[in-house]
Coordinates of N, CA, C and O and ligand atoms in Angstrom, one line a residue:
M1 N -7.1 1.7 -18.5 CA -6.9 1.8 -17.0 C -5.6 1.9 -16.5 O -4.7 1.2 -16.9
K2 N -5.5 2.8 -15.4 CA -4.2 2.9 -14.8 C -4.2 2.1 -13.6 O -5.1 2.1 -12.9
Y3 N -3.1 1.4 -13.3 CA -2.9 0.8 -12.0 C -1.6 1.1 -11.3 O -0.5 0.9 -11.7
Y4 N -1.8 2.0 -10.4 CA -0.7 2.6 -9.6 C -0.6 1.9 -8.3 O -1.6 1.5 -7.6
I5 N 0.7 1.6 -8.0 CA 1.0 1.0 -6.7 C 1.7 2.1 -5.8 O 2.6 2.8 -6.2
L6 N 1.0 2.3 -4.6 CA 1.6 3.3 -3.6 C 2.4 2.5 -2.7 O 1.8 1.6 -2.0
F7 N 3.7 2.6 -2.7 CA 4.6 1.9 -2.0 C 5.3 2.6 -0.9 O 5.5 3.9 -0.9
G8 N 5.8 1.9 0.2 CA 6.7 2.5 1.2 C 6.5 1.9 2.5 O 5.6 1.1 2.7
P9 N 7.5 2.2 3.4 CA 7.4 1.4 4.7 C 6.2 1.9 5.5 O 5.6 3.0 5.2
P10 N 5.8 1.2 6.6 CA 4.8 1.6 7.4 C 5.2 3.0 7.9 O 6.2 3.4 8.3
G11 N 4.1 3.9 8.0 CA 4.3 5.2 8.6 C 4.8 6.2 7.5 O 5.0 7.4 7.9
A12 N 4.9 5.8 6.3 CA 5.6 6.8 5.2 C 4.7 7.9 4.9 O 5.0 8.8 4.4
G13 N 3.3 7.7 5.1 CA 2.3 8.6 4.8 C 1.5 8.3 3.5 O 1.0 9.2 2.9
K14 N 1.4 6.9 3.3 CA 0.7 6.4 2.1 C -0.8 6.8 2.2 O -1.4 7.5 1.2
G15 N -1.4 6.6 3.3 CA -2.8 6.9 3.5 C -3.1 8.4 3.3 O -4.1 8.8 2.7
T16 N -2.3 9.3 3.9 CA -2.4 10.5 3.7 C -2.3 11.1 2.4 O -3.1 12.0 1.9
Q17 N -1.4 10.7 1.5 CA -1.2 11.2 0.2 C -2.2 10.6 -0.7 O -2.6 11.1 -1.7
A18 N -2.8 9.3 -0.4 CA -3.7 8.7 -1.3 C -5.0 9.5 -1.6 O -5.4 9.6 -2.8
T19 N -5.4 10.3 -0.6 CA -6.5 11.0 -0.8 C -6.5 11.9 -1.9 O -7.3 12.1 -2.7
A20 N -5.3 12.7 -1.9 CA -5.0 13.8 -2.9 C -4.8 13.1 -4.3 O -5.3 13.6 -5.4
M21 N -4.2 11.8 -4.3 CA -3.9 11.3 -5.5 C -5.1 10.8 -6.3 O -5.3 10.9 -7.4
V22 N -6.1 10.1 -5.5 CA -7.3 9.7 -6.0 C -8.1 10.8 -6.6 O -8.8 10.7 -7.7
E23 N -8.2 11.8 -5.9 CA -8.9 13.0 -6.3 C -8.4 13.6 -7.7 O -9.1 13.8 -8.6
K24 N -7.1 13.8 -7.7 CA -6.5 14.6 -8.9 C -6.6 13.6 -10.2 O -6.8 14.1 -11.2
Y25 N -6.4 12.4 -9.9 CA -6.3 11.4 -11.2 C -7.5 10.5 -11.4 O -7.5 9.5 -12.1
N26 N -8.6 11.0 -10.7 CA -9.9 10.1 -10.7 C -9.6 8.4 -10.6 O -10.1 7.7 -11.4
L27 N -9.0 8.2 -9.4 CA -8.7 6.8 -9.2 C -9.6 6.2 -8.0 O -10.1 7.0 -7.3
H28 N -9.6 5.0 -8.0 CA -10.4 4.4 -6.8 C -9.2 3.8 -5.9 O -8.3 3.1 -6.3
H29 N -9.2 4.2 -4.7 CA -8.3 3.9 -3.7 C -8.6 2.5 -3.0 O -9.7 2.3 -2.5
I30 N -7.6 1.5 -3.2 CA -7.8 0.3 -2.4 C -6.8 0.0 -1.4 O -5.6 -0.1 -1.8
S31 N -7.1 0.2 -0.1 CA -6.2 0.0 0.9 C -6.5 -1.3 1.6 O -7.5 -1.5 2.2
T32 N -5.7 -2.3 1.3 CA -5.9 -3.7 1.8 C -6.0 -3.7 3.4 O -6.9 -4.3 3.9
G33 N -5.2 -2.8 4.0 CA -5.2 -2.6 5.5 C -6.6 -2.1 6.0 O -7.2 -2.7 6.9
A34 N -7.1 -1.1 5.2 CA -8.4 -0.6 5.5 C -9.5 -1.6 5.4 O -10.5 -1.8 6.2
L35 N -9.4 -2.4 4.2 CA -10.4 -3.4 3.9 C -10.4 -4.4 5.1 O -11.5 -5.0 5.5
L36 N -9.2 -4.9 5.5 CA -9.1 -5.8 6.5 C -9.7 -5.4 7.9 O -10.4 -6.0 8.5
R37 N -9.4 -4.1 8.1 CA -9.9 -3.6 9.4 C -11.4 -3.4 9.4 O -12.1 -3.6 10.5
K38 N -12.0 -3.3 8.3 CA -13.6 -3.3 8.0 C -14.0 -4.7 8.4 O -15.0 -4.8 9.0
E39 N -13.3 -5.7 7.8 CA -13.7 -7.1 8.1 C -13.8 -7.3 9.5 O -14.6 -8.0 10.0
I40 N -12.6 -6.8 10.2 CA -12.5 -7.1 11.6 C -13.7 -6.5 12.5 O -14.3 -7.0 13.3
A41 N -14.0 -5.1 12.0 CA -15.0 -4.3 12.7 C -16.3 -5.1 12.6 O -17.3 -5.1 13.5
A42 N -16.5 -5.6 11.3 CA -18.0 -6.3 11.1 C -17.9 -7.7 11.7 O -19.0 -8.4 11.6
G43 N -16.8 -8.1 12.2 CA -16.8 -9.5 12.8 C -17.1 -10.7 11.9 O -17.6 -11.7 12.3
T44 N -16.6 -10.6 10.6 CA -16.8 -11.6 9.6 C -15.7 -12.7 9.9 O -14.8 -12.5 10.7
E45 N -15.9 -13.8 9.2 CA -14.9 -14.9 9.4 C -13.6 -14.6 9.0 O -12.6 -14.8 9.6
L46 N -13.5 -13.9 7.9 CA -12.3 -13.4 7.5 C -11.6 -12.3 8.4 O -10.4 -12.3 8.6
G47 N -12.5 -11.5 9.0 CA -12.0 -10.6 10.0 C -11.4 -11.3 11.3 O -10.4 -10.9 11.7
R48 N -12.0 -12.3 11.7 CA -11.4 -13.2 12.7 C -10.2 -13.7 12.5 O -9.3 -13.8 13.3
L49 N -10.1 -14.3 11.3 CA -8.8 -14.8 10.8 C -7.7 -13.7 10.8 O -6.5 -13.9 11.2
A50 N -7.9 -12.5 10.3 CA -6.9 -11.5 10.1 C -6.6 -10.9 11.4 O -5.5 -10.4 11.6
K51 N -7.5 -10.8 12.4 CA -7.4 -10.0 13.6 C -6.0 -10.3 14.3 O -5.2 -9.4 14.6
G52 N -5.9 -11.6 14.6 CA -4.7 -11.9 15.4 C -3.4 -11.6 14.8 O -2.4 -11.2 15.3
L53 N -3.3 -11.9 13.5 CA -2.2 -11.6 12.5 C -1.8 -10.1 12.6 O -0.7 -9.8 12.8
I54 N -2.9 -9.3 12.3 CA -2.6 -7.9 12.2 C -2.2 -7.2 13.5 O -1.3 -6.5 13.5
E55 N -2.9 -7.8 14.6 CA -2.5 -7.1 15.9 C -1.1 -7.5 16.4 O -0.7 -6.9 17.4
N56 N -0.5 -8.5 15.8 CA 0.9 -8.8 16.1 C 2.0 -8.3 15.1 O 3.1 -8.7 15.2
G57 N 1.3 -7.6 14.1 CA 2.3 -7.0 13.1 C 2.7 -8.0 12.0 O 3.6 -7.7 11.3
N58 N 2.0 -9.1 11.9 CA 2.2 -10.1 10.9 C 1.4 -9.9 9.6 O 0.3 -9.2 9.8
L59 N 1.7 -10.4 8.5 CA 0.9 -10.4 7.4 C -0.2 -11.3 7.3 O 0.0 -12.5 7.9
V60 N -1.3 -11.0 6.6 CA -2.3 -12.1 6.4 C -2.0 -12.8 5.2 O -1.1 -12.3 4.5
P61 N -2.5 -14.1 5.1 CA -2.1 -14.9 3.9 C -2.3 -14.2 2.5 O -3.3 -13.5 2.3
D62 N -1.5 -14.5 1.6 CA -1.4 -13.8 0.2 C -2.8 -14.0 -0.4 O -3.3 -13.0 -1.0
E63 N -3.3 -15.2 -0.4 CA -4.6 -15.5 -1.1 C -5.7 -14.6 -0.6 O -6.6 -14.2 -1.4
V64 N -5.7 -14.2 0.6 CA -6.9 -13.4 1.2 C -6.8 -12.1 0.5 O -7.8 -11.6 0.0
V65 N -5.5 -11.4 0.5 CA -5.6 -10.0 0.0 C -5.6 -10.0 -1.5 O -6.3 -9.2 -2.1
E66 N -5.2 -11.1 -2.1 CA -5.3 -11.3 -3.7 C -6.8 -11.3 -4.0 O -7.2 -10.6 -5.0
G67 N -7.6 -12.1 -3.3 CA -9.0 -12.1 -3.6 C -9.7 -10.9 -3.4 O -10.6 -10.4 -4.2
M68 N -9.3 -10.1 -2.3 CA -10.0 -8.8 -2.1 C -9.6 -7.8 -3.3 O -10.6 -7.0 -3.7
I69 N -8.5 -7.9 -3.8 CA -8.1 -7.0 -4.8 C -8.8 -7.3 -6.2 O -9.4 -6.4 -6.8
E70 N -8.8 -8.6 -6.5 CA -9.5 -9.0 -7.7 C -11.1 -8.5 -7.7 O -11.5 -8.2 -8.6
N71 N -11.6 -8.7 -6.5 CA -13.0 -8.4 -6.3 C -13.1 -6.9 -6.6 O -14.1 -6.4 -7.2
E72 N -12.3 -6.0 -6.0 CA -12.5 -4.6 -6.2 C -12.4 -4.2 -7.6 O -13.1 -3.4 -8.2
F73 N -11.3 -4.9 -8.4 CA -11.1 -4.6 -9.8 C -12.3 -4.9 -10.5 O -12.6 -4.2 -11.5
N74 N -13.0 -5.9 -10.2 CA -14.2 -6.4 -11.0 C -15.4 -5.6 -10.6 O -16.4 -5.7 -11.4
T75 N -15.5 -5.0 -9.5 CA -16.8 -4.3 -9.1 C -16.8 -2.8 -9.2 O -17.8 -2.2 -9.4
V76 N -15.6 -2.2 -9.2 CA -15.6 -0.7 -9.2 C -15.5 -0.1 -10.5 O -14.5 -0.5 -11.3
K77 N -16.5 0.7 -11.1 CA -16.5 1.1 -12.4 C -16.4 2.6 -12.4 O -16.7 3.3 -11.3
G78 N -16.3 3.3 -13.6 CA -16.4 4.8 -13.7 C -15.2 5.6 -13.2 O -15.4 6.7 -12.8
I79 N -14.0 5.0 -13.3 CA -13.0 5.7 -12.8 C -11.8 5.5 -14.0 O -12.0 4.8 -14.9
D80 N -10.6 6.3 -13.8 CA -9.6 6.1 -14.7 C -8.5 5.1 -14.3 O -7.7 4.8 -15.1
G81 N -8.7 4.8 -13.1 CA -7.7 3.8 -12.6 C -7.8 3.4 -11.2 O -8.7 4.0 -10.4
F82 N -6.8 2.6 -10.6 CA -6.9 2.1 -9.3 C -5.5 2.7 -8.6 O -4.5 2.6 -9.3
L83 N -5.7 2.9 -7.3 CA -4.4 3.2 -6.6 C -4.3 2.1 -5.6 O -5.2 2.0 -4.5
L84 N -3.4 1.3 -5.6 CA -3.2 0.1 -4.6 C -2.3 0.6 -3.5 O -1.1 1.0 -3.7
D85 N -2.9 0.6 -2.2 CA -2.2 1.1 -1.1 C -1.9 0.0 0.0 O -3.0 -0.6 0.5
G86 N -0.7 -0.5 0.1 CA -0.5 -1.6 1.1 C -0.5 -3.0 0.3 O -0.5 -4.1 1.0
F87 N -0.6 -3.0 -1.0 CA -0.6 -4.2 -1.8 C 0.1 -3.8 -3.1 O -0.2 -2.9 -3.8
P88 N 0.9 -4.7 -3.6 CA 1.4 -6.0 -3.0 C 2.5 -5.8 -1.9 O 3.1 -4.7 -1.9
R89 N 2.6 -6.8 -1.0 CA 3.5 -6.6 0.2 C 4.5 -7.8 0.1 O 5.4 -7.8 1.0
T90 N 4.4 -8.7 -0.8 CA 5.2 -9.8 -0.9 C 5.5 -10.1 -2.4 O 4.7 -9.7 -3.2
L91 N 6.6 -10.8 -2.7 CA 6.8 -11.1 -4.2 C 5.7 -12.0 -4.7 O 5.3 -11.7 -5.8
P92 N 5.3 -13.0 -4.0 CA 4.1 -13.8 -4.7 C 2.8 -12.9 -4.9 O 2.1 -13.1 -5.9
Q93 N 2.7 -11.9 -4.0 CA 1.5 -11.0 -4.3 C 1.7 -10.1 -5.5 O 0.8 -9.9 -6.4
A94 N 3.0 -9.7 -5.8 CA 3.4 -8.9 -7.1 C 3.1 -9.7 -8.3 O 2.6 -9.3 -9.2
E95 N 3.6 -11.0 -8.2 CA 3.4 -12.0 -9.2 C 1.9 -12.2 -9.6 O 1.5 -12.3 -10.7
A96 N 1.1 -12.4 -8.4 CA -0.4 -12.7 -8.6 C -1.0 -11.4 -9.2 O -2.0 -11.6 -10.0
L97 N -0.6 -10.1 -8.8 CA -1.2 -8.8 -9.4 C -0.9 -8.9 -10.9 O -1.8 -8.7 -11.7
D98 N 0.3 -9.2 -11.3 CA 0.7 -9.3 -12.8 C -0.3 -10.3 -13.5 O -0.7 -10.0 -14.6
N99 N -0.4 -11.4 -12.9 CA -1.3 -12.4 -13.4 C -2.8 -12.0 -13.6 O -3.5 -12.2 -14.6
I100 N -3.3 -11.4 -12.5 CA -4.7 -10.9 -12.5 C -4.9 -9.9 -13.6 O -5.9 -9.9 -14.4
L101 N -4.0 -8.9 -13.8 CA -4.1 -7.8 -14.7 C -3.9 -8.5 -16.1 O -4.6 -8.0 -17.1
K102 N -3.0 -9.4 -16.3 CA -2.8 -10.1 -17.7 C -4.2 -10.6 -18.2 O -4.3 -10.5 -19.3
K103 N -4.9 -11.1 -17.2 CA -6.3 -11.7 -17.9 C -7.1 -10.6 -18.6 O -7.9 -11.1 -19.5
S104 N -6.9 -9.4 -18.2 CA -7.7 -8.3 -19.1 C -6.7 -7.5 -19.8 O -7.1 -6.3 -20.0
S105 N -5.6 -8.1 -20.1 CA -4.5 -7.5 -21.1 C -4.2 -6.1 -20.5 O -3.9 -5.1 -21.2
E106 N -4.0 -6.0 -19.2 CA -3.7 -4.8 -18.5 C -2.3 -5.1 -17.7 O -1.8 -6.2 -17.7
E107 N -1.7 -4.1 -17.3 CA -0.4 -4.2 -16.4 C -0.2 -3.1 -15.5 O -0.9 -2.0 -15.6
V108 N 0.7 -3.2 -14.5 CA 1.0 -2.1 -13.5 C 1.5 -1.0 -14.3 O 2.4 -1.0 -15.2
T109 N 0.9 0.3 -14.0 CA 1.3 1.5 -14.7 C 2.6 2.0 -14.2 O 3.6 2.2 -14.8
A110 N 2.7 2.1 -12.7 CA 3.8 2.6 -12.1 C 3.7 2.3 -10.6 O 2.7 2.3 -10.0
T111 N 5.0 2.2 -10.0 CA 5.1 2.1 -8.6 C 5.5 3.5 -8.1 O 6.7 3.9 -8.5
V112 N 4.7 4.1 -7.2 CA 5.2 5.4 -6.7 C 5.5 5.0 -5.1 O 4.6 4.7 -4.3
S113 N 6.8 5.3 -4.9 CA 7.3 4.9 -3.6 C 7.5 6.1 -2.8 O 8.2 7.1 -3.1
I114 N 7.0 6.1 -1.5 CA 7.3 7.3 -0.6 C 8.4 6.8 0.4 O 8.0 5.7 1.1
M115 N 9.5 7.2 0.4 CA 10.6 6.8 1.2 C 11.0 7.6 2.4 O 11.1 8.7 2.4
I116 N 10.9 7.0 3.6 CA 11.6 7.7 4.7 C 12.5 6.8 5.4 O 12.4 5.6 5.3
P117 N 13.5 7.5 6.1 CA 14.5 6.6 6.9 C 13.8 5.9 8.0 O 12.9 6.2 8.5
D118 N 14.4 4.8 8.3 CA 13.9 3.8 9.5 C 13.6 4.5 10.7 O 12.7 4.4 11.4
E119 N 14.7 5.5 11.0 CA 14.5 6.2 12.3 C 13.2 7.1 12.4 O 12.7 7.4 13.6
M120 N 12.5 7.4 11.3 CA 11.3 8.2 11.3 C 10.0 7.4 11.5 O 9.0 7.9 11.7
I121 N 10.3 6.0 11.1 CA 9.1 5.1 11.1 C 8.3 5.2 12.4 O 7.1 5.4 12.6
M122 N 9.0 4.9 13.5 CA 8.5 4.7 14.8 C 7.8 6.0 15.3 O 6.7 6.0 15.7
E123 N 8.4 7.1 15.0 CA 8.0 8.5 15.3 C 6.6 8.7 14.7 O 5.7 9.2 15.2
R124 N 6.7 8.5 13.4 CA 5.4 8.8 12.5 C 4.3 7.8 13.0 O 3.1 8.4 13.2
I125 N 4.5 6.6 13.3 CA 3.4 5.7 13.7 C 2.9 6.1 15.1 O 1.6 6.0 15.3
K126 N 3.8 6.5 15.9 CA 3.3 6.9 17.3 C 2.4 8.0 17.1 O 1.5 8.2 17.9
G127 N 2.8 8.9 16.3 CA 2.0 10.2 16.0 C 0.6 9.8 15.5 O -0.5 10.2 16.0
R128 N 0.5 8.9 14.6 CA -0.7 8.3 14.1 C -1.6 7.6 15.1 O -2.8 7.7 15.2
A129 N -0.9 6.8 16.1 CA -1.6 6.2 17.1 C -2.5 7.0 17.9 O -3.5 6.7 18.3
L130 N -2.0 8.4 18.1 CA -2.7 9.2 19.0 C -4.0 9.6 18.3 O -5.0 9.9 19.0
K131 N -3.9 9.7 17.0 CA -5.1 10.2 16.2 C -6.1 9.1 15.7 O -7.3 9.2 16.0
E132 N -5.6 7.9 15.4 CA -6.4 7.0 14.8 C -6.7 5.7 15.7 O -7.6 5.0 15.6
G133 N -5.9 5.4 16.8 CA -6.1 4.4 17.6 C -6.1 3.0 17.1 O -6.8 2.2 17.5
R134 N -5.2 2.8 16.2 CA -5.1 1.4 15.5 C -4.5 0.5 16.5 O -3.5 0.9 17.1
A135 N -5.1 -0.7 16.7 CA -4.5 -1.7 17.6 C -2.9 -2.1 17.3 O -2.3 -2.3 18.1
D136 N -2.7 -2.1 15.9 CA -1.3 -2.5 15.5 C -0.3 -1.2 15.6 O 0.9 -1.5 15.2
D137 N -0.8 -0.1 16.0 CA 0.1 1.0 16.4 C 0.4 1.2 17.8 O 1.0 2.0 18.2
A138 N -0.3 0.2 18.6 CA -0.3 0.5 20.0 C 1.0 0.1 20.8 O 1.3 0.8 21.8
S139 N 1.9 -0.7 20.3 CA 3.1 -0.9 21.1 C 4.3 -1.1 20.2 O 4.3 -1.4 19.1
E140 N 5.5 -0.7 20.9 CA 6.7 -0.6 20.1 C 7.1 -2.1 19.6 O 7.6 -2.1 18.4
D141 N 6.8 -3.1 20.3 CA 7.2 -4.4 19.8 C 6.4 -4.7 18.6 O 7.0 -5.3 17.6
I142 N 5.1 -4.4 18.5 CA 4.4 -4.7 17.3 C 4.8 -3.8 16.2 O 5.0 -4.4 15.0
I143 N 5.1 -2.6 16.4 CA 5.7 -1.7 15.3 C 7.0 -2.2 14.8 O 7.2 -2.3 13.6
N144 N 7.8 -2.7 15.8 CA 9.1 -3.2 15.4 C 9.0 -4.5 14.5 O 9.7 -4.7 13.6
N145 N 8.0 -5.3 14.8 CA 7.8 -6.5 14.0 C 7.2 -6.0 12.6 O 7.7 -6.6 11.7
R146 N 6.4 -5.1 12.6 CA 6.0 -4.5 11.2 C 7.2 -4.1 10.3 O 7.2 -4.2 9.2
I147 N 8.1 -3.4 11.0 CA 9.3 -2.8 10.4 C 10.1 -3.9 9.9 O 10.5 -4.1 8.6
A148 N 10.3 -5.0 10.7 CA 11.1 -6.3 10.3 C 10.3 -6.9 9.1 O 11.1 -7.3 8.1
T149 N 9.0 -6.9 9.3 CA 8.3 -7.7 8.2 C 8.4 -6.9 6.8 O 8.6 -7.5 5.7
Y150 N 8.5 -5.6 7.0 CA 8.6 -4.8 5.7 C 9.9 -5.0 5.1 O 10.1 -5.3 3.9
H151 N 11.0 -5.0 6.0 CA 12.4 -5.2 5.3 C 12.6 -6.7 4.7 O 13.0 -6.7 3.6
A152 N 12.0 -7.6 5.5 CA 12.1 -9.0 5.0 C 11.4 -9.4 3.7 O 11.7 -10.0 2.8
Q153 N 10.0 -9.0 3.8 CA 9.1 -9.5 2.8 C 8.7 -8.4 1.7 O 8.3 -8.8 0.6
T154 N 8.7 -7.2 2.0 CA 8.2 -6.1 1.2 C 9.3 -5.3 0.4 O 9.2 -5.2 -0.8
E155 N 10.2 -5.2 1.0 CA 11.5 -4.3 0.4 C 12.0 -5.0 -0.8 O 12.3 -4.4 -1.9
P156 N 12.0 -6.3 -1.0 CA 12.4 -7.1 -2.2 C 11.6 -6.6 -3.4 O 12.1 -6.7 -4.5
L157 N 10.4 -6.0 -3.3 CA 9.6 -5.7 -4.4 C 10.2 -4.4 -5.1 O 10.0 -4.2 -6.2
I158 N 11.1 -3.6 -4.3 CA 11.6 -2.5 -5.0 C 12.6 -2.9 -6.1 O 12.3 -2.4 -7.3
D159 N 13.3 -4.1 -6.1 CA 14.1 -4.6 -7.1 C 13.1 -5.1 -8.2 O 13.5 -5.0 -9.4
Y160 N 12.1 -5.8 -7.7 CA 11.1 -6.4 -8.9 C 10.6 -5.4 -9.7 O 10.7 -5.5 -10.9
Y161 N 10.1 -4.1 -9.1 CA 9.6 -3.1 -9.9 C 10.7 -2.3 -10.7 O 10.5 -1.8 -11.8
K162 N 12.0 -2.3 -10.1 CA 13.0 -1.6 -10.8 C 13.4 -2.4 -12.1 O 13.6 -1.8 -13.1
S163 N 13.4 -3.7 -12.0 CA 13.8 -4.4 -13.1 C 12.8 -4.4 -14.3 O 13.0 -4.5 -15.4
A164 N 11.4 -4.2 -13.8 CA 10.4 -4.0 -14.8 C 10.4 -2.4 -15.3 O 9.5 -2.1 -16.1
G165 N 11.4 -1.6 -14.9 CA 11.3 -0.2 -15.2 C 10.0 0.6 -14.7 O 9.7 1.6 -15.3
K166 N 9.5 0.1 -13.5 CA 8.3 0.8 -13.0 C 8.4 1.3 -11.6 O 7.4 1.6 -10.9
Y167 N 9.5 1.5 -11.2 CA 9.8 2.0 -9.9 C 10.2 3.5 -9.8 O 11.1 4.0 -10.5
H168 N 9.4 4.4 -9.1 CA 9.6 5.7 -9.1 C 9.5 6.1 -7.5 O 8.5 5.9 -6.9
E169 N 10.5 6.9 -7.1 CA 10.6 7.2 -5.7 C 10.4 8.8 -5.4 O 11.0 9.6 -6.1
A170 N 9.6 9.0 -4.4 CA 9.5 10.4 -3.8 C 10.1 10.4 -2.4 O 9.7 9.4 -1.7
D171 N 10.8 11.5 -2.2 CA 11.3 11.7 -0.9 C 10.1 11.8 0.1 O 9.5 12.9 -0.2
G172 N 10.1 11.1 1.2 CA 8.9 11.1 2.1 C 9.2 12.1 3.3 O 8.4 12.1 4.2
V173 N 10.2 12.8 3.2 CA 10.6 13.8 4.3 C 10.2 15.1 3.9 O 10.8 15.7 2.8
G174 N 9.4 15.8 4.6 CA 9.0 17.2 4.3 C 7.6 17.4 4.7 O 7.0 16.5 5.4
T175 N 7.0 18.5 4.3 CA 5.6 18.8 4.6 C 4.6 17.9 3.7 O 5.1 17.4 2.6
I176 N 3.5 17.8 4.2 CA 2.6 17.0 3.4 C 2.4 17.5 2.0 O 2.4 16.7 1.0
E177 N 2.4 18.9 1.8 CA 2.2 19.4 0.6 C 3.5 19.2 -0.3 O 3.4 19.0 -1.6
E178 N 4.6 19.3 0.3 CA 5.8 19.1 -0.5 C 5.9 17.7 -1.1 O 6.2 17.5 -2.3
I179 N 5.6 16.8 -0.2 CA 5.6 15.3 -0.6 C 4.6 15.1 -1.8 O 4.8 14.4 -2.7
R180 N 3.4 15.7 -1.5 CA 2.3 15.6 -2.5 C 2.8 16.3 -3.9 O 2.5 15.5 -5.0
E181 N 3.5 17.2 -4.0 CA 4.0 17.8 -5.2 C 5.0 16.8 -5.9 O 4.9 16.7 -7.1
R182 N 5.8 16.3 -5.1 CA 6.8 15.3 -5.5 C 6.1 14.1 -6.2 O 6.5 13.7 -7.4
I183 N 5.0 13.7 -5.6 CA 4.2 12.5 -6.0 C 3.6 12.9 -7.4 O 3.5 12.2 -8.4
F184 N 2.9 14.1 -7.4 CA 2.3 14.6 -8.7 C 3.2 14.7 -9.8 O 2.8 14.3 -11.0
S185 N 4.4 15.1 -9.5 CA 5.3 15.4 -10.7 C 5.8 13.9 -11.3 O 6.0 13.8 -12.5
I186 N 5.7 12.9 -10.4 CA 5.9 11.5 -11.0 C 4.6 11.0 -11.7 O 4.8 10.6 -12.9
M187 N 3.5 11.3 -11.2 CA 2.2 10.7 -11.8 C 1.9 11.5 -13.1 O 1.3 11.0 -13.9
D188 N 2.2 12.8 -13.2 CA 1.9 13.5 -14.4 C 2.5 12.8 -15.6 O 2.1 13.2 -16.8
K189 N 3.7 12.1 -15.5 CA 4.3 11.3 -16.6 C 3.4 10.4 -17.3 O 3.8 10.0 -18.4
F190 N 2.4 9.9 -16.5 CA 1.8 8.6 -17.1 C 0.4 8.9 -17.7 O -0.3 9.9 -17.2
Ligands
LIG1 P1 -1.7 -1.1 6.5 O1 -2.9 -0.3 7.0 O2 -1.3 -1.2 5.1 O3 -0.6 -0.8 7.5 O4 -1.9 -2.7 7.0 C1 -2.2 -3.1 8.3 C2 -2.0 -4.5 8.4 O5 -2.9 -5.3 7.6 C3 -0.7 -5.1 8.0 O6 0.3 -4.9 9.0 C4 -0.9 -6.5 7.7 O7 -1.2 -7.2 8.9 C5 -2.3 -6.5 7.0 N1 -2.1 -6.3 5.5 C6 -2.5 -5.2 4.9 N2 -2.2 -5.3 3.5 C7 -1.7 -6.6 3.5 C8 -1.2 -7.3 2.3 N3 -1.1 -6.8 1.1 N4 -0.7 -8.6 2.6 C9 -0.8 -9.2 3.8 N5 -1.2 -8.4 4.9 C10 -1.7 -7.2 4.7

């Protein structure tokens, strides 16, 4: 099984590119953000816990998302691998992922990072807000908090995966097709 991590700041275009990646490489897309939004919409206990955190641009507790990931690994069959989108987002989550995979003698295949400069993040998210109406895309304060959370908690993962020789970066500036081709040329190596 292949285990790809789709990495990048909020608004880099991970969700957009994920669709083409799962189709071409027969992967199952796991977006922890989308799974959490589904829980919120269904009004579950987990959804109620996540709602306030997400709508303020904060992360939900590591154990919550780790449980969701392990559940998907154990239940989805008939694919060549998984595409993790929005997970891991903290160092403890990255370590937990390694431990979950170790249980079945598996490991992360590669981290594919879509990188855009900070100045583009706000503009991209505002564009998405018009289309998708996400509550956490609604105000500049919340977006700024997500950018700060990304720099403080998620960016250190770049060095974590670089040290493991598993970090691959695609320039996220360009057309959707150009960025998709850059990503495919990375993934074709695995
Ligand atoms: P996303 O759709 O990936 O932008 O995620 C939306 C929100 O869901 C994030 O801003 C977090 O509040 C929460 N979330 C998604 N994935 C994670 C994660 N791996 N760890 C903690 N919180 C997460």
